[in-house]
XYZ file of C-alpha atoms in Angstrom:
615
model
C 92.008 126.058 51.266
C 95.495 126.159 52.665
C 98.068 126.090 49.737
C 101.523 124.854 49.460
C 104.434 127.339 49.889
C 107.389 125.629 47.984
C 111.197 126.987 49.036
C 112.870 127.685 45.962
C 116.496 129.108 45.715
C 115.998 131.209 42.601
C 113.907 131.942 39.847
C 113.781 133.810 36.351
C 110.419 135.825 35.270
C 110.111 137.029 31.804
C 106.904 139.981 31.031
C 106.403 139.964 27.536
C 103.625 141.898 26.250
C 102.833 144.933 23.613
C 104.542 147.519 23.952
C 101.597 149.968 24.749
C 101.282 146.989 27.786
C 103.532 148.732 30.405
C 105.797 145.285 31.022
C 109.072 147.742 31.247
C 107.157 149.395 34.207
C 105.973 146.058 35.884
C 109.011 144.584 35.505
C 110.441 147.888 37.254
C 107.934 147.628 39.398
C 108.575 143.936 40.599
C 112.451 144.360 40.384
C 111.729 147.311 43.431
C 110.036 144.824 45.640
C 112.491 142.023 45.465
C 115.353 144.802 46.081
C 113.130 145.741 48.946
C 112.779 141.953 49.940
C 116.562 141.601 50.097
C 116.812 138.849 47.512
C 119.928 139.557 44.684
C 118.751 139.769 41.162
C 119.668 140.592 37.759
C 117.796 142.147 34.798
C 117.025 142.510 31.369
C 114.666 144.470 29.738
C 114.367 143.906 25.997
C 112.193 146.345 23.934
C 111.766 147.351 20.213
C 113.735 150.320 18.711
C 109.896 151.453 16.855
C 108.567 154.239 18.979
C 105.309 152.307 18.251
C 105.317 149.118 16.349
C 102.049 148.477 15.377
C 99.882 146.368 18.395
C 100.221 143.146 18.386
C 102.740 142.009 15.844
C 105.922 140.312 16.030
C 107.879 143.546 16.310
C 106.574 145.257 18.866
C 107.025 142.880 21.339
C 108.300 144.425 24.846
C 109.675 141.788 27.687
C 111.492 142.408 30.936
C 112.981 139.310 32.505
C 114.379 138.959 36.002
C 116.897 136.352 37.758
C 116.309 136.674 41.493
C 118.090 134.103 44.362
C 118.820 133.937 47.811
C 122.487 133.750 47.024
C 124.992 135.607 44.592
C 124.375 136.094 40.915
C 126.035 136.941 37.753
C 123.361 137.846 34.699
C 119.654 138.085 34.497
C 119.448 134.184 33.485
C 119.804 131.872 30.393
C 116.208 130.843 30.257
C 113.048 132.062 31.795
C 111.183 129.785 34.498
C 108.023 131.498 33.992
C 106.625 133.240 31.009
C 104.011 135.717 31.315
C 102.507 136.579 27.485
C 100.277 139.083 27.350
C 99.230 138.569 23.927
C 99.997 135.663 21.131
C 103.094 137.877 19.922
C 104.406 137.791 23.045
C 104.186 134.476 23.653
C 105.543 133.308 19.796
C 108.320 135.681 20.504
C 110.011 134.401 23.355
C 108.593 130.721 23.383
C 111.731 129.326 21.614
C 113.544 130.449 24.860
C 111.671 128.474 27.316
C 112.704 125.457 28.937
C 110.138 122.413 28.697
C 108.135 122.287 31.510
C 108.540 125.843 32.245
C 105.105 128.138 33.242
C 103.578 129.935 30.565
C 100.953 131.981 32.323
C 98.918 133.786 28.870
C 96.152 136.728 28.936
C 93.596 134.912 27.157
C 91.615 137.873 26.214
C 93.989 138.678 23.471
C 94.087 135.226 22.147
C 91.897 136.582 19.542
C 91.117 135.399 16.077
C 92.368 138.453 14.721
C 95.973 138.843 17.264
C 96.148 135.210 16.417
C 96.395 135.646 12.299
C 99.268 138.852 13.196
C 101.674 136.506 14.135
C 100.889 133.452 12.363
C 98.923 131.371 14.253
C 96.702 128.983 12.514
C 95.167 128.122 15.640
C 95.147 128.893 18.961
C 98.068 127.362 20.840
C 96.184 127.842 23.692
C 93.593 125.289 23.267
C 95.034 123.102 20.463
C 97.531 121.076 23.157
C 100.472 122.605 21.047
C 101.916 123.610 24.691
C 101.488 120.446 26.513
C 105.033 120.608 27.219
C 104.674 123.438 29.388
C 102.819 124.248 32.396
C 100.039 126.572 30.804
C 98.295 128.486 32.973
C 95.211 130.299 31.083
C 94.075 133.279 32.839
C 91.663 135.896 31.377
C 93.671 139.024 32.379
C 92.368 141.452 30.448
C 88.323 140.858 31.447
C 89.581 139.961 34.789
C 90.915 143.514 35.151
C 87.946 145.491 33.905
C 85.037 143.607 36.294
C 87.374 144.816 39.053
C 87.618 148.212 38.094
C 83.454 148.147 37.310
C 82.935 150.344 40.380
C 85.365 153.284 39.284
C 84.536 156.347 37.697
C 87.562 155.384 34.359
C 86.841 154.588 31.299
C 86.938 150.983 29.939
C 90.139 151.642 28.388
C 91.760 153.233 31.230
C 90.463 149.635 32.699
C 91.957 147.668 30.459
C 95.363 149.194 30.404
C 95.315 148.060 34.446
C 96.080 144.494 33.410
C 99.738 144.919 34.120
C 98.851 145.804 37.231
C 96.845 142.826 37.887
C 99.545 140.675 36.633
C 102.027 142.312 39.003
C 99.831 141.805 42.244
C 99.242 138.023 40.855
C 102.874 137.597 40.502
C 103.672 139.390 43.445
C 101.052 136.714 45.450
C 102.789 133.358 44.075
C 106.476 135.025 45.070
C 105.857 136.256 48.188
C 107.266 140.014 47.498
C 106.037 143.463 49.162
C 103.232 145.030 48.103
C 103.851 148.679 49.995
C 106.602 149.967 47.627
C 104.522 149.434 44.756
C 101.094 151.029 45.953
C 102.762 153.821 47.717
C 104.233 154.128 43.976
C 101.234 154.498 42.255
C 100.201 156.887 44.751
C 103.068 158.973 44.030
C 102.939 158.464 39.828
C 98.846 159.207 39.243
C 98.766 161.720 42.662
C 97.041 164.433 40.160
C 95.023 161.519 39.103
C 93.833 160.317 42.070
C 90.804 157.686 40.732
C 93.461 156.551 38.058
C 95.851 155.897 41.446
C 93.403 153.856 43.256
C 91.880 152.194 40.584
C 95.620 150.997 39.790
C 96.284 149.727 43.384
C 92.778 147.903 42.998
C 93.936 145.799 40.000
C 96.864 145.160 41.939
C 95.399 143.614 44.756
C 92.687 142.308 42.598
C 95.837 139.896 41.182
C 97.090 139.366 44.442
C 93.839 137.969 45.837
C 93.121 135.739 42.261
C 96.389 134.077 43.289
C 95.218 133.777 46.837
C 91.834 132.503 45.561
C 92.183 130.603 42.344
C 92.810 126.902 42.018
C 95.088 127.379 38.711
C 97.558 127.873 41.465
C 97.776 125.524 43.957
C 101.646 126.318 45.076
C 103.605 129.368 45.878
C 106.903 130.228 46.055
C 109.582 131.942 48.417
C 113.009 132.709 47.809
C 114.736 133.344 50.597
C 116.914 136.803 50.750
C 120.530 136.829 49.990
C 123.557 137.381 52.595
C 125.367 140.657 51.262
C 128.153 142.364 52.880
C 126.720 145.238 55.635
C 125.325 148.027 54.322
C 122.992 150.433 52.657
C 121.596 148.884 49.478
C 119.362 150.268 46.549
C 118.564 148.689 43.664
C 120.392 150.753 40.589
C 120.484 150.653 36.867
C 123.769 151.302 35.051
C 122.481 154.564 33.662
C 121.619 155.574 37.015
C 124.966 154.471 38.579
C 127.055 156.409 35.976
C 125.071 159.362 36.565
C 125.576 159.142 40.551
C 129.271 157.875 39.823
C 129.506 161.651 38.002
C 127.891 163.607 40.565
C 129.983 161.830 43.385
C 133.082 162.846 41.252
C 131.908 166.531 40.914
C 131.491 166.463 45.167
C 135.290 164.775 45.396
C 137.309 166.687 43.212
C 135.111 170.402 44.137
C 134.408 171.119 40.894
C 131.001 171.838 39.066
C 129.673 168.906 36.790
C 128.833 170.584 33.227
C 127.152 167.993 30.870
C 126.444 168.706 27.658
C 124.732 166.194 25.679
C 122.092 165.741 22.988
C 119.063 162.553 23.558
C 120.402 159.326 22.358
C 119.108 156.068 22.957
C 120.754 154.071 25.242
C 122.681 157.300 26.873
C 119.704 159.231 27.157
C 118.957 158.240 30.739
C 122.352 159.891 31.734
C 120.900 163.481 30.886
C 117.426 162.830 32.593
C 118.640 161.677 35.836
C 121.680 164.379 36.205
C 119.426 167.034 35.314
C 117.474 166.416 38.456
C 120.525 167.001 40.607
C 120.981 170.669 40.312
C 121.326 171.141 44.098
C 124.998 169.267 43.854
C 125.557 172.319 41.416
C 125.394 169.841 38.297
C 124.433 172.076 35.073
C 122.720 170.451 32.418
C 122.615 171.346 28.500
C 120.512 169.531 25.992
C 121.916 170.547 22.712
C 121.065 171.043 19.706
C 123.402 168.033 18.334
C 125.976 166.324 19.076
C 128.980 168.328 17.873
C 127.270 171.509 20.142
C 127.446 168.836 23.156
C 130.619 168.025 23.239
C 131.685 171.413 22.112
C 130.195 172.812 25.484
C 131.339 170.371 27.915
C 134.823 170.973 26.732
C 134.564 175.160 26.735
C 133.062 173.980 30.110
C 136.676 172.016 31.085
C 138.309 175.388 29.721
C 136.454 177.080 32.232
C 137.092 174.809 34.938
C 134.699 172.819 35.519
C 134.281 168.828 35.142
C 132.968 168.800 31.733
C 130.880 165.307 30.345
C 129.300 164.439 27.566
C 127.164 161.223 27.058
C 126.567 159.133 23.740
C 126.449 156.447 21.638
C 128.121 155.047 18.665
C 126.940 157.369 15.937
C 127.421 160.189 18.802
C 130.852 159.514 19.071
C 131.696 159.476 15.925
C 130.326 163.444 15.413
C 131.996 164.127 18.731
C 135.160 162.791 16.966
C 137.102 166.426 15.944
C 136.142 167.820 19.599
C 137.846 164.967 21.339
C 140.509 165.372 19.214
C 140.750 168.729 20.024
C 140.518 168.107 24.213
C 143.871 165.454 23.278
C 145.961 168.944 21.887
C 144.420 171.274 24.378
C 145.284 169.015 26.854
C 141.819 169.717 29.306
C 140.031 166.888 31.343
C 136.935 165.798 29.491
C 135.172 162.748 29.698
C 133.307 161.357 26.980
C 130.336 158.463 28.145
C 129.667 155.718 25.027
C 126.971 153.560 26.193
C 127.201 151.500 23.094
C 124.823 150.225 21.038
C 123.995 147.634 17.971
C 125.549 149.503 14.812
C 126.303 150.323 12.098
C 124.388 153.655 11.628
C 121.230 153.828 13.366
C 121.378 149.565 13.362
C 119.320 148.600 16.628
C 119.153 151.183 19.177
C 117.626 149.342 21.768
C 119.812 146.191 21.531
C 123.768 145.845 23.059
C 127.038 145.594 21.366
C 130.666 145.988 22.579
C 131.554 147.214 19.593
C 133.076 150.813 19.746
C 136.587 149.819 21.355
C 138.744 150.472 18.095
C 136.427 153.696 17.379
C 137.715 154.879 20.881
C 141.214 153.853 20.273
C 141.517 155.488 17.266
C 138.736 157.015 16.061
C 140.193 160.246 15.692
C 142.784 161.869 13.177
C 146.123 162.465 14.017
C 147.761 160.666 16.981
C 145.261 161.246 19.529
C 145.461 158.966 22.525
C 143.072 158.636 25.222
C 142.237 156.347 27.515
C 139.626 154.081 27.755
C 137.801 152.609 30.397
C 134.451 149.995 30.832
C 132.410 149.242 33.312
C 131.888 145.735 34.233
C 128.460 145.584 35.759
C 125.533 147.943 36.293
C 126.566 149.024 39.864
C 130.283 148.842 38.695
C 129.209 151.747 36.620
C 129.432 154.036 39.490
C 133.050 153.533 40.280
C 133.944 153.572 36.693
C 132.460 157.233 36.502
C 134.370 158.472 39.650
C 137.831 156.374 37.569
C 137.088 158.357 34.944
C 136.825 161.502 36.457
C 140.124 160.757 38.787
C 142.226 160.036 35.370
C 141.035 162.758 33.251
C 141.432 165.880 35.912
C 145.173 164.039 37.184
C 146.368 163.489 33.725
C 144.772 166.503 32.403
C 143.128 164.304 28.938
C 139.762 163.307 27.874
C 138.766 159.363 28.725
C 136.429 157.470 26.448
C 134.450 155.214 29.190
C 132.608 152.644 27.484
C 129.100 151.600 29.149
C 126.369 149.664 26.692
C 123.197 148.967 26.696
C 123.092 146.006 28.916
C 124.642 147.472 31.347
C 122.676 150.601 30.923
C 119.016 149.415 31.215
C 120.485 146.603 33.667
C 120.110 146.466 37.273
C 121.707 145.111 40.641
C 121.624 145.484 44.028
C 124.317 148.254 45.045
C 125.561 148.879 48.318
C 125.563 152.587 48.802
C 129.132 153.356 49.690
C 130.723 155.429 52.179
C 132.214 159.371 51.503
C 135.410 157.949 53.062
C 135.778 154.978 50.407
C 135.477 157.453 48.000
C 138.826 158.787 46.133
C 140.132 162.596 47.309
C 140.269 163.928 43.286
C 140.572 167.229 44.260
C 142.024 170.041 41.698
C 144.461 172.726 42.062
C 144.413 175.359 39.979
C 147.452 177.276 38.938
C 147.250 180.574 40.050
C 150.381 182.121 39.667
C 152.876 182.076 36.920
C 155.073 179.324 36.721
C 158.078 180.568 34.462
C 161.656 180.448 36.057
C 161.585 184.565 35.668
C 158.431 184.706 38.273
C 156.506 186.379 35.782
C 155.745 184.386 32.699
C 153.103 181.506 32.674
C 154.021 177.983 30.640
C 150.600 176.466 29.942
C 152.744 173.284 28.476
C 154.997 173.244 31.736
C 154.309 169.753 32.626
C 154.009 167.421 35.999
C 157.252 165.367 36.258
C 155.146 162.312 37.420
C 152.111 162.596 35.495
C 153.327 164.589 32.594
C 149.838 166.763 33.151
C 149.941 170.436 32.215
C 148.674 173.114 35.117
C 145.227 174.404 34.151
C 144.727 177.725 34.998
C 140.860 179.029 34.913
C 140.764 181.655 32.407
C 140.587 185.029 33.476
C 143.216 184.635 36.104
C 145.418 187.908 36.404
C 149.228 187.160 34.397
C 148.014 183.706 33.525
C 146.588 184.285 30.042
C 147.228 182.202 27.211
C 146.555 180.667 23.526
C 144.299 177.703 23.455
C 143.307 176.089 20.109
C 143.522 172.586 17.973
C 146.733 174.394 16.292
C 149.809 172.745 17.159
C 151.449 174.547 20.310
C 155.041 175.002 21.606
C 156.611 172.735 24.241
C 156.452 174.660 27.382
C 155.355 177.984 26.243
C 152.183 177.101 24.011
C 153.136 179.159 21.363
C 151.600 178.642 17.659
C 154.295 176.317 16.247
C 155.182 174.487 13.209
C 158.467 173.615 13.750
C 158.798 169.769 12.909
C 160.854 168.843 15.591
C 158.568 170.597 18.434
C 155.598 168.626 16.524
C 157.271 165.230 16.836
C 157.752 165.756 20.906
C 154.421 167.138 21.670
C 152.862 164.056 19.937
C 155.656 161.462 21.811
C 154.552 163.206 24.952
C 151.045 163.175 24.810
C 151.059 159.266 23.926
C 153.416 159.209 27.189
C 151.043 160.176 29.406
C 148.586 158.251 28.352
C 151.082 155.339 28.400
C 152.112 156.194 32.024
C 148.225 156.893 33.605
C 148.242 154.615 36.770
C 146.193 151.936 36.478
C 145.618 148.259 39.167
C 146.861 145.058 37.630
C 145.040 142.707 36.137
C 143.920 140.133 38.835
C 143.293 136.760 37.971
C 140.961 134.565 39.838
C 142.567 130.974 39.528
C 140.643 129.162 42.702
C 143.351 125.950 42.091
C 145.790 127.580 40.906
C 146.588 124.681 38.259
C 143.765 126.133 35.375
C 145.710 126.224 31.849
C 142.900 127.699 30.439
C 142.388 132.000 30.821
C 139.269 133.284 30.126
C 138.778 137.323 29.566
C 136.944 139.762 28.946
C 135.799 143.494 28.992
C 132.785 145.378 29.808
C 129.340 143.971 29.844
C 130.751 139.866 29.204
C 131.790 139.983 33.034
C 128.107 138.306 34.616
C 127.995 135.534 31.698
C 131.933 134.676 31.591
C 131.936 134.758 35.516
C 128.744 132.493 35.497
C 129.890 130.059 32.900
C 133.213 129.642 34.841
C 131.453 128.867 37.766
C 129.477 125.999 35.581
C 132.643 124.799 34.120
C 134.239 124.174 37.547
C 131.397 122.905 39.110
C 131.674 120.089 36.085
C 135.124 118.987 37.279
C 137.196 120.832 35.320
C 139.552 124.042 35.985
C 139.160 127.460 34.538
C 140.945 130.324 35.221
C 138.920 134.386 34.588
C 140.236 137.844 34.540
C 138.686 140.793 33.551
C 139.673 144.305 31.633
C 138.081 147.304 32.963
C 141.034 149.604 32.065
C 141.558 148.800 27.629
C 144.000 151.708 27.401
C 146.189 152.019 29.137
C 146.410 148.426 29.841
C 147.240 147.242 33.017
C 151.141 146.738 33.361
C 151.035 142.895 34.139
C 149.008 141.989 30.973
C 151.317 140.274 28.952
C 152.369 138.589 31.667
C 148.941 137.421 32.852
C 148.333 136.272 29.114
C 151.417 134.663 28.966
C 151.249 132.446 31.715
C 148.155 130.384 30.554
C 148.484 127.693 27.756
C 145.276 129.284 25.967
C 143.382 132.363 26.331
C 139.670 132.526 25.328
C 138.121 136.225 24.776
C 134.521 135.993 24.320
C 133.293 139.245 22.612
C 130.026 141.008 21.380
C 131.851 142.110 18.168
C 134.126 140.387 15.930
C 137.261 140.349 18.172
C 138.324 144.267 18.780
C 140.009 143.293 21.603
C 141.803 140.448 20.146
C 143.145 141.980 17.424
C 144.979 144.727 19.986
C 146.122 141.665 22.507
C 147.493 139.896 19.342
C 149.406 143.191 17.880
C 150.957 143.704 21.137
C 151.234 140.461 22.842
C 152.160 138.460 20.128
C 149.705 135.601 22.332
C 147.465 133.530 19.619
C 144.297 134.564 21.683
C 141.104 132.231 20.907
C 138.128 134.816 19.725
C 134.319 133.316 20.522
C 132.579 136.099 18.887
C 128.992 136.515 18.806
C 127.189 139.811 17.233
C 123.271 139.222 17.941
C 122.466 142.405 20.045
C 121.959 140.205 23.471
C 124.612 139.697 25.711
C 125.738 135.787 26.232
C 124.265 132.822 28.056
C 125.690 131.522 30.333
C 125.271 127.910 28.569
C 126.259 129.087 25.672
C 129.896 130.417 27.395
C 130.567 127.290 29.772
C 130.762 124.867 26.531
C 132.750 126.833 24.553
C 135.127 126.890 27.585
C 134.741 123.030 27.744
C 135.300 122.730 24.487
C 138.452 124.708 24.565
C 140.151 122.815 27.695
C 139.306 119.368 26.241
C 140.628 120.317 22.984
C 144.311 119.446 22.168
């Protein structure tokens, strides 16, 4: 039987499943091959904070969900198109978020009595026409799985933990996507396993040939790849693109990267991937805690190299007296806070944007520092090599917030060029600098920049005091003299104030919009997305977006200013607001929502309506 191939111009898959079920990797795993196709995407992955929540149940659901087209997208998608539930609790879970008429394609093995009571079920929704409003398609995955693994020498459970597998090659088959990446993967993860490997690849192509076979799918689907700009593209996470962004910083300015940082969920993926980098001459230290992490990336600045640490909230705030201390020494640190849902512990696994005042002025003292955020996963990358370019020229440390959207997120990224890359090269001071020839100022400062030379200790005639201790202008001398104290702190805020940062563009297609939407960080997929809805409905909207919070760029008030009402969507309850108000003196309109999930696009575009047509 020939089947239909139906041309669709995107589509949004959600895994859901146990957590023991592997839907992280297949999601991973499917995510590859449509980079590979060439199509652009968007994910999510979603997963509890438990390290095991007990099998089955409500909480321990795992999902992965990924929006890809054949044109340019913004965020991993409102709503799923597909469902695949490996289990009742996976399909309770994320049924509310499925459109009517949507696919729902469930593992009917687990649609037992027993997984059925866990979550609630009376009966099973399966066979009691509860989901006649979607397109159900019932497919024993589980059993399906084992009685294609009969002839290998695994056990039954070994078997049974293929079904992901088999799900991939089935979704794979009815999307049209490569199947070479992912066996030459599993070649590569189970090569000292080598029946594990191909009984792996079997269930894989087991699903792709029950798609080819079955008549519970009569259609399949292509998306046709997207047109990017020319280039080299790999698919990247944010974690990932930080960690590259860092090492490609460490190559420009010719400095060794030092990390020091202690495992943190969502920052720990920061640590894992630089530490396989040591041929770029990155050194890696997994401390003890936090306070020893930061505390070794910044003897690591003293020492001359580029010195990191990576966090999250709770991180930073332990990291707090050692940041303060990098503001009075005056060395280039940079400090990574890939937030997370607080307070305390709160939800590990789930994304917030709210650590902005923390790195503002989390700190005793007058401690400036500036503050940048990433704006999408790939964006991550050139946010790392910012970073690095501000704190080595301006001689501070720089809070750049990341979260966990971004984080676990990934895009297409073009792989760019060593020429686009900024020349962030360091000199060193290597001779003294006093107006006798012989004495070295460690306070001397840059007439532009208002930096202070860094001198790499040990240097012949250049020695000098270094401590949190208030120092002497110019000659770093232990001082306590009021006067001293009061310009030391009005210079350090004026270099922060005068860091060099691009202006705030606007894009304004019409140029007549009287409505400004902005935001920061991870908003920038679901504001850019619901502006593109809004206009598409008739009406204008103009967008900008803050990747440098502090300094802010020079032409923000005027930006603000020029609009008859700004909207600032936020995951926290208005951070950024509250500064734009202070300063500005604009009434800025806060939509504020505080749920651990980033926005929908839906959700965004009628709160913009709502806001133009309102008087």
């Amino acid at each position: 039987m020939t089947k239909q191939v139906q041309q669709l111009d995107r589509v949004i898959i959600r895994f859901a499943g146990d957590s023991g079920d592997g839907m992280q990797l297949t999601g991973d795993r499917f995510t590859a091959e449509t980079a590979q196709f060439g199509n652009d995407l968007s994910t999510l992955p979603n997963f509890p904070a438990e390290i095991r929540a007990p099998a089955g149940t409500l909480p321990g659901v795992s999902s992965f969900q990924l929006h890809f087209a054949d044109h340019d997208i913004l965020t991993p998608g409102d709503a799923p198109n597909v469902l695949v539930a490996m289990n009742p609790a996976a399909l309770k879970a994320n049924l509310g978020d499925l459109p009517r008429g949507a696919d729902i394609i469930a593992n009917t093995d687990e649609f037992t009595k027993r997984n059925l009571s866990k979550v609630g079920y009376a009966g099973n929704p399966l066979e009691d026409d509860s989901l006649k409003e979607w397109r159900l398609h019932a497919v024993p995955l589980t059993s399906l799985t084992v009685k294609a693994l009969e002839g290998f020498d695994i056990s039954k459970k070994d078997a049974e933990r293929a079904k992901n597998m088999f799900a991939l090659g089935l979704l794979s088959w009815l999307y049209h996507r490569p199947t070479e990446g992912t066996i030459a993967f599993l070649e590569a993860k189970f090569a000292r396993k080598p029946e594990i490997a191909k009984a792996n690849i079997a269930a894989f192509q087991a699903g792709w040939n029950y798609g080819e076979t079955t008549e519970s799918f009569s259609v399949s689907y292509e998306i046709k790849p997207a047109t990017h700009q020319p280039g080299t593209y790999r698919n990247i996470s944010g974690n990932q693109a930080l960690a590259y962004g860092l090492i490609a910083a460490s190559v420009q300015a010719k400095l060794p990267l030092f990390l020091g940082s202690y495992p943190i969920t969502p920052a720990s993926d920061i640590l894992h991937e630089l530490s396989r980098h040591k041929h770029f001459g990155i050194r890696t230290f997994q401390a003890e805690d936090e306070i020893a992490g930061v505390g070794a990336a910044l003897g690591a600045a003293f020492g001359g190299s580029l010195g990191v640490t990576t966090t999250s909230g709770p991180g930073v705030a332990l990291k707090a007296e050692t940041v303060g201390l990098a503001v009075t020494t005056e060395l280039p640190l940079i400090i990574v806070d890939v937030q997370r849902a607080g307070p305390s512990t709160g939800m590990p696994t789930k994304t917030e944007q709210t650590d902005l005042l923390m790195a503002m002025f989390g700190r005793n003292g007058e401690s400036p520092v500036p503050v940048l955020a990433p704006a999408t996963p790939s964006d991550c990358f050139t946010m790392a090599v910012e970073a690095a370019r501000i704190a080595l020229q301006y001689r501070t440390p720089v809070m750049l917030l990341s979260d966990g959207y971004l984080a676990n997120g990934s895009e297409p990224w073009r792989i760019p060029e060593i020429d686009e890359l900024p020349d962030i090269s360091v000199r060193f001071t290597t001779e003294p600098n006093g107006e006798d020839g012989t004495t070295y100022l460690p306070y001397q400062r840059d007439p532009e920049t208002l930096a202070r030379p860094w001198a790499v200790p040990g240097t012949p005639g250049l020695e000098h005091r270094i401590g949190g201790i208030e120092k002497a202008d110019g000659t770093g001398n232990i001082s306590y003299d009021p006067d001293n104290h009061d310009t030391m702190v009005r210079l350090r805020q004026a270099k922060i104030d005068g860091v060099d940062v691009p202006d705030l563009t606007v894009d304004d297609p019409d140029g007549g919009a009287r409505v400004l939407v902005l935001g920061w960080g991870s908003t920038y997929g679901p504001i850019a997305a619901a502006a593109r809805r809004v206009r598409a409905a008739g009406h204008k909207v103009a967008q900008a977006h803050l990747r440098h919070l502090n300094p802010l760029p020079a032409n923000t008030g005027e930006v603000l200013r020029s609009y008859d009402k700004v909207l600032l969507p936020e995951i926290n309850l208005g951070q950024l607001a509250m500064l734009l108000r202070a300063r500005f003196l604009v009434d800025v309109i806060s939509y504020n929502r505080v749920r651990g999930l980033p926005f929908k696009a839906a959700e965004l575009a009628a709160v913009i309506q709502d806001v133009i047509e309102s008087d």
